[in-house]
C-alpha positions as MATLAB code, in Angstrom:
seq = 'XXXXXXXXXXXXXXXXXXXXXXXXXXXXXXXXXXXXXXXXXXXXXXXXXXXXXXXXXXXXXXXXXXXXXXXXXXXXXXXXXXXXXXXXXXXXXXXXXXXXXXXXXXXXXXXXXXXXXXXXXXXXXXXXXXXXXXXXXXXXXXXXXXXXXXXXXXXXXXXXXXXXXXXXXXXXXXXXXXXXXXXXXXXXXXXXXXXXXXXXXXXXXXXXXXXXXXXXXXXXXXXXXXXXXXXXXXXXXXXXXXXXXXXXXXXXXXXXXXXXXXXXXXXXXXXXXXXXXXXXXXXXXXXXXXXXXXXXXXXXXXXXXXXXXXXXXXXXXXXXXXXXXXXXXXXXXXXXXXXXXXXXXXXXXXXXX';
ca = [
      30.564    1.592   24.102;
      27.079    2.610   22.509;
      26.475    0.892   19.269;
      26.641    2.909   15.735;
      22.963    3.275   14.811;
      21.733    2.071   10.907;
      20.898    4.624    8.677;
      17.368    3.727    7.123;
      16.054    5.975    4.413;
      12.238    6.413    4.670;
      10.649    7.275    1.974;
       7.387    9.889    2.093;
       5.146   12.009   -0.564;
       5.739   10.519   -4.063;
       4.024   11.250   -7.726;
       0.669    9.909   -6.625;
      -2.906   10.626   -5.844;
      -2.431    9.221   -2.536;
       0.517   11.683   -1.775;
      -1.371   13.193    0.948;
      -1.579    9.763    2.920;
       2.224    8.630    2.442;
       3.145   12.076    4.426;
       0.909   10.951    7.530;
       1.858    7.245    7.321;
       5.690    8.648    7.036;
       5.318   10.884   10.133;
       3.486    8.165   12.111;
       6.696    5.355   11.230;
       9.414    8.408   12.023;
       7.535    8.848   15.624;
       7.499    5.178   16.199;
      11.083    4.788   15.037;
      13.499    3.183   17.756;
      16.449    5.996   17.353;
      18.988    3.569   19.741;
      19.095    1.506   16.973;
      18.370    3.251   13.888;
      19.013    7.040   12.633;
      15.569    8.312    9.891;
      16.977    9.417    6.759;
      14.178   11.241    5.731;
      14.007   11.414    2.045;
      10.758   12.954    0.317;
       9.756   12.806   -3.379;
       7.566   15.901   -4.739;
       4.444   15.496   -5.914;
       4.570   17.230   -9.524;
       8.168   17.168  -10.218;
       9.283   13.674   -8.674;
      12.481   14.896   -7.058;
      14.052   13.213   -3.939;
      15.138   15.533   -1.525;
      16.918   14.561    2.276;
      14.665   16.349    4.725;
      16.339   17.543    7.681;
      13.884   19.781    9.579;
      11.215   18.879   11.892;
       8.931   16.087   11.830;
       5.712   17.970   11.896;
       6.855   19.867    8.499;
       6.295   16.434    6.689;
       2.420   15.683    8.612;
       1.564   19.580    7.554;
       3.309   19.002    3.839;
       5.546   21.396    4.086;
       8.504   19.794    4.133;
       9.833   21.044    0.471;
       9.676   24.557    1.595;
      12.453   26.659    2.766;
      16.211   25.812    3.514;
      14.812   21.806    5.151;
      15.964   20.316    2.179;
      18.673   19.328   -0.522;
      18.371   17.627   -3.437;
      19.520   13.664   -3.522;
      19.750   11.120   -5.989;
      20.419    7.363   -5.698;
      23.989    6.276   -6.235;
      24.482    3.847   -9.090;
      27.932    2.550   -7.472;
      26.203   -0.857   -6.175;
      28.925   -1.596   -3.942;
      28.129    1.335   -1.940;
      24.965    1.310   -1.889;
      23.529    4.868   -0.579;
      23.001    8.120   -1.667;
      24.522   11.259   -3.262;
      24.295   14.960   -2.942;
      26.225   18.001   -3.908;
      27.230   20.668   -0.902;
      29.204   23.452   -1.410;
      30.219   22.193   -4.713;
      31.369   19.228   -3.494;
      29.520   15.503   -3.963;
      29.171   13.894   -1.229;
      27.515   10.574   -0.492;
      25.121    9.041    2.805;
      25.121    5.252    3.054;
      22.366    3.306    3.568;
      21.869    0.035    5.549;
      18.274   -0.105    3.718;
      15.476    1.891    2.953;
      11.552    1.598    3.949;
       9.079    3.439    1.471;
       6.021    4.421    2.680;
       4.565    5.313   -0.760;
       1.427    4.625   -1.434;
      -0.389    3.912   -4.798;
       1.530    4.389   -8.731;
       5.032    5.287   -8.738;
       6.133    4.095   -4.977;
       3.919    0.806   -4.368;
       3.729   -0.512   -7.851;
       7.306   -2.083   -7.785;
       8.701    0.957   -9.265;
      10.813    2.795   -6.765;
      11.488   -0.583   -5.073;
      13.350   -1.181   -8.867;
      15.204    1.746   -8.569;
      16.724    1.174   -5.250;
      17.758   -2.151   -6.228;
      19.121   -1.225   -9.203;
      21.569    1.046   -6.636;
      22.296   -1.811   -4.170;
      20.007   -0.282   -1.861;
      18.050   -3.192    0.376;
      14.775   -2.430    0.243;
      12.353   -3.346    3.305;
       8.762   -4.502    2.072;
       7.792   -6.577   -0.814;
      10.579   -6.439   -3.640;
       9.936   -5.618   -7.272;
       8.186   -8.775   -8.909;
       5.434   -8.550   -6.128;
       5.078   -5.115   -5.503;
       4.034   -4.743   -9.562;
       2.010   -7.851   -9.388;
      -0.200   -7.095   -6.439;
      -0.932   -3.344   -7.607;
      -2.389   -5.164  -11.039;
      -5.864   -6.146   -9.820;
      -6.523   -8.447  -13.405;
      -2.952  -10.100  -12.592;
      -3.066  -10.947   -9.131;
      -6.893  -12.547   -9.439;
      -5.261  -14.505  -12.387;
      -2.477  -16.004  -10.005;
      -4.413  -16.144   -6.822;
      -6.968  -18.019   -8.968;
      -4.794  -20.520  -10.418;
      -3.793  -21.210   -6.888;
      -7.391  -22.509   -6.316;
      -8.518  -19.810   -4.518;
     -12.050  -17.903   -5.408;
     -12.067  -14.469   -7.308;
     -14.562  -12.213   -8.464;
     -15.054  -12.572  -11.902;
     -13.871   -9.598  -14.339;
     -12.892   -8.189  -17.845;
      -9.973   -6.267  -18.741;
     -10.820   -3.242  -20.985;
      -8.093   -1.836  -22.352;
      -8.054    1.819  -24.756;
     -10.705    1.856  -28.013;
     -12.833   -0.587  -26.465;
     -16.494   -0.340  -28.112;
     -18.734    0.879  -26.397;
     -21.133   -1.999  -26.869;
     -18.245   -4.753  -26.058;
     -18.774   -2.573  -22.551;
     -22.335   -2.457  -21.997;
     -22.336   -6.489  -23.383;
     -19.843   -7.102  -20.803;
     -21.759   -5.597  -18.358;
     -24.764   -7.582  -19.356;
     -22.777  -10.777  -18.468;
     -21.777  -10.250  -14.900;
     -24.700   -8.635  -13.864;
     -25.565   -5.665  -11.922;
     -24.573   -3.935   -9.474;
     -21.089   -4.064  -10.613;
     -17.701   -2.291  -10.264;
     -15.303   -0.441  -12.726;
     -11.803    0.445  -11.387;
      -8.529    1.666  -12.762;
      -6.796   -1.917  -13.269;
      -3.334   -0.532  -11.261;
      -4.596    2.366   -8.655;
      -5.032    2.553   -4.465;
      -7.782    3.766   -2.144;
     -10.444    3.506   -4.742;
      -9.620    6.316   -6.567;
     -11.287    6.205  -10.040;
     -13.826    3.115   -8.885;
     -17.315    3.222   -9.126;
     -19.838    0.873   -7.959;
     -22.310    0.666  -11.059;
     -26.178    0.178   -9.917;
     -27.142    0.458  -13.326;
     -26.259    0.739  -16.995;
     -26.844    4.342  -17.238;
     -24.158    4.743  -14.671;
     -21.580    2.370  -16.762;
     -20.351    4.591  -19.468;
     -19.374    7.902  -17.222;
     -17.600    4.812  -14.664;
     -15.412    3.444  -17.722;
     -14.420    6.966  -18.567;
     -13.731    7.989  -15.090;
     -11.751    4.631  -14.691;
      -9.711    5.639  -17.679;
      -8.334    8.934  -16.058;
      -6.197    6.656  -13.182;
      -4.723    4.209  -15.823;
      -4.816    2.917  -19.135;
      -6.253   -0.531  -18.385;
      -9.859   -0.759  -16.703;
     -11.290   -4.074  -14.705;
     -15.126   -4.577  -14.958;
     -16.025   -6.483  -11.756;
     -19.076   -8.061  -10.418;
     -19.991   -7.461   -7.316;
     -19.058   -9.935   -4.255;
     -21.931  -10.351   -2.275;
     -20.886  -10.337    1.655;
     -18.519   -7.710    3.039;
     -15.113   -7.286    3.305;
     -12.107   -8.861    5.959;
      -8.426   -7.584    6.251;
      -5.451   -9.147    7.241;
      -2.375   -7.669    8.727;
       0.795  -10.120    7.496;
       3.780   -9.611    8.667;
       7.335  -11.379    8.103;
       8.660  -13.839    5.319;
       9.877  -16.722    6.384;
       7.895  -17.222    9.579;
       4.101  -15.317    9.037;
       2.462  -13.239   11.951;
      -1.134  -12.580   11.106;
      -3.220   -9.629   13.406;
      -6.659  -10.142   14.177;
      -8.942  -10.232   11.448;
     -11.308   -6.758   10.668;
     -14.222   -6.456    9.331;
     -15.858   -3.058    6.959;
     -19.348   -2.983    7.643;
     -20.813   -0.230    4.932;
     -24.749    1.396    5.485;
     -24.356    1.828    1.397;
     -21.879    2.083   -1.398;
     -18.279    0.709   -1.495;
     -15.404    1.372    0.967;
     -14.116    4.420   -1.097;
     -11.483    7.087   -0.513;
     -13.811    9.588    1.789;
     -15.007    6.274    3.469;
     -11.405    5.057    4.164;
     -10.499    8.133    5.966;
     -13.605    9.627    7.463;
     -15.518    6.248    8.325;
     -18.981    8.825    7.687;
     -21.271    5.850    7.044;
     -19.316    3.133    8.001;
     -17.915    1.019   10.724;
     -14.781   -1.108   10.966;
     -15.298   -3.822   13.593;
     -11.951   -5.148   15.234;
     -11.986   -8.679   15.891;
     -14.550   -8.437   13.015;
     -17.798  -10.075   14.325;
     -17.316  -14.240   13.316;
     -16.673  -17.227   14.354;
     -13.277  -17.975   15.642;
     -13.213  -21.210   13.132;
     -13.504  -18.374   10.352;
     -11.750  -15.998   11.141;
      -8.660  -18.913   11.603;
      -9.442  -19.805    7.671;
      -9.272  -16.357    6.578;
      -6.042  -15.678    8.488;
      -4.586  -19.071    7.012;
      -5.959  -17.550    3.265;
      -4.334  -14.726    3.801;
      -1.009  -16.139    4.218;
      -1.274  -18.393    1.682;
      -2.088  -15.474   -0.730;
       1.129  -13.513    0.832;
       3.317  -16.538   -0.453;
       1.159  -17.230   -3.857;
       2.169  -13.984   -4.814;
       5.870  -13.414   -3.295;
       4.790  -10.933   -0.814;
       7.631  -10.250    2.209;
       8.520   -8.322    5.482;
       4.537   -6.874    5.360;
       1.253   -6.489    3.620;
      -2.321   -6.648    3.874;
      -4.540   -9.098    2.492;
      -8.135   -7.906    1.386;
     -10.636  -10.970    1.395;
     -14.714  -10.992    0.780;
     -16.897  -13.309    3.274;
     -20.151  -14.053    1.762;
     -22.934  -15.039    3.272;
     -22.421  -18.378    2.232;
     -19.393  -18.190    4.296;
     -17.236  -18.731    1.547;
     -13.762  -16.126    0.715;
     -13.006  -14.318   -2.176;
      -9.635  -12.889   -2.807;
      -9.804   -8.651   -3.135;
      -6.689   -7.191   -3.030;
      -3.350   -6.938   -1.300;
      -1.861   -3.714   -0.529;
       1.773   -4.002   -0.538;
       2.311   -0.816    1.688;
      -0.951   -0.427    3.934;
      -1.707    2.941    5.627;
       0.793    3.160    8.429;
      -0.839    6.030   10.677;
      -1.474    5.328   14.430;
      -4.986    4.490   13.147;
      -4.699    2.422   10.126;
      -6.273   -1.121    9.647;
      -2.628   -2.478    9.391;
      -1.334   -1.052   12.673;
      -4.844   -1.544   14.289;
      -5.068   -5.346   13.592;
      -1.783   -6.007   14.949;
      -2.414   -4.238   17.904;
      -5.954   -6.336   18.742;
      -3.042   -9.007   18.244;
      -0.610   -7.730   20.880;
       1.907   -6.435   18.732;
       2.388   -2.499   19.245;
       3.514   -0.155   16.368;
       6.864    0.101   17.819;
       7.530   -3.579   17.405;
       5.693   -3.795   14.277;
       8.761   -1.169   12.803;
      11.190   -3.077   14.925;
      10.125   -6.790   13.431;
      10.220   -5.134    9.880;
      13.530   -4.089   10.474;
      15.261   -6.732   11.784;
      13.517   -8.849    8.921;
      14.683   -6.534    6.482;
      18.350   -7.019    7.126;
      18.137  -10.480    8.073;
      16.913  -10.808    4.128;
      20.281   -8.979    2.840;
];
């Protein structure tokens, strides 16, 4: 007899600036999705009004974003009955409920990678594949994570946390201190929306404001030399790292047009170093997945100066997922295809229930 098939909830779209890139990493994960073994159920949370509706159309709706339009969709809402763990609905008067063996959100940035929906689908019972909670929240705070990386012994960039009324001369005096160029970013934001790479201090002001407009807390950074390595983690107890890239930039900083259009840069996969290096950094990297509670996947961000030595970045708790992401990519230049990538997180996921 065939066996019964586990219904996963994915999770697409969310309240977030990076909206747009959920909805291709979602349609990339439902395409790779091994449907023997488990059966998509495909909720997506609008942008403006934050309302989780089950999708049941086709596939391509969600890449083309228009998946909330037309008779595709019905309003759902997480059940608060922890012992059943799932979700409910109301059709043709009646509520009705879908179970869930666990859900996968592939949300990225504020409200969907920042530990927030993962807290909400806990609070239901709901197992949730990727980092839980505590790390989720953690890693999206730039000022936090450097603070706990650091005490680990590990090198970070140094920074200062600005928060609302700051003078404008504590600014420019802070800027003084670390030096120019330097970087101002929303403290709790993804794919560099609101950063600025500050040449100058005529720049600094307008960068602080702009900073402002993604959160209410703003990092002043100095500027790593070197460029930048990634690291594709996957698992919890036992760590599989991919093969180590490398963002080579002609100018600037690896923003949001960069990310996705690669205009005047280059991502070089195995990233062009030593094999003794590229060994450290992978061994880094996992040590900053545990440091910081990380599980089932991530991606670790690390600077390489030309010194040679690392500086912890970032992690990114939910990494693009599309057939050309740096997550999907490195694994791949490690043997591991997307399809077993989904299948690994998985089976890790309910092995952690």
């Amino acid at each position: 007899m065939p066996t019964e098939t586990k219904n996963i909830a994915i999770l697409f779209g969310g309240c977030s600036t990076e909206y747009e890139i959920s909805l291709q990493s979602a349609y990339a994960v439902i395409r790779h999705l091994d449907r023997t073994n488990y059966t998509p159920i495909l909720i997506g949370i609008e942008k403006k009004t934050g309302i989780w509706r089950w999708f049941r159309g086709r596939e391509e709706k969600i890449r083309e974003d228009t998946w909330h339009l037309g008779a595709d969709c019905i309003q759902v809402f997480p059940s608060m009955d922890r012992s059943f763990h799932g979700i409910c609905y109301l059709e043709e008067g009646e509520l009705r409920q879908i179970s869930l063996s666990a859900a996968l959100p592939v949300l990225h940035g504020k409200n969907g990678e920042d530990g927030t929906v993962q807290g909400v689908l806990k609070l239901s019972g709901i197992p949730v594949i990727g980092c839980g909670v505590l790390a989720s929240a953690i890693c999206m705070d730039k000022e936090m994570a450097h603070r706990i990386v650091a005490a680990a012994g590990i090198k970070t960039a140094r920074s200062r946390l600005l928060c609302p009324g700051v003078s404008e001369a504590l600014i420019r005096e802070t800027a003084k201190e670390l030096g120019y160029p330097l970087f101002v970013k929303p403290d709790r934001s993804g794919s560099s929306f609101g950063i600025t790479k500050v040449s100058c201090e005529e720049m600094l002001m307008q960068a602080v404001e702009d900073a402002f407009l993604h959160d209410d807390a703003v990092l002043m950074e100095e500027a790593v030399p070197g460029f930048e390595v990634g690291c594709a983690v996957l698992g919890t107890k036992e760590l599989t790292v991919g093969e180590v890239d490398e963002i080579e930039l002609s100018d600037g900083f690896f923003d949001y047009t960069e990310k996705y259009t690669l205009k005047t840069s280059k991502i070089h996969l195995p990233a062009r170093i030593s094999r003794e290096k590229s060994q450290e950094i992978k061994e880094t990297a996992k040590q900053i997945y545990r440091i910081l509670g990380c599980s089932h996947f991530a991606r670790v961000d690390l600077f390489l100066t030309p010194d040679g030595e690392l500086y912890f970045n970032e992690v990114n708790t939910i990494p693009g997922f599309t057939a050309h992401s740096r997550y999907p990519s490195m694994m791949k230049a490690a043997g591991i295809s997307f399809e077993e990538i989904l299948e690994r997180i998985l089976e890790d996921g309910q092995d952690a229930v």
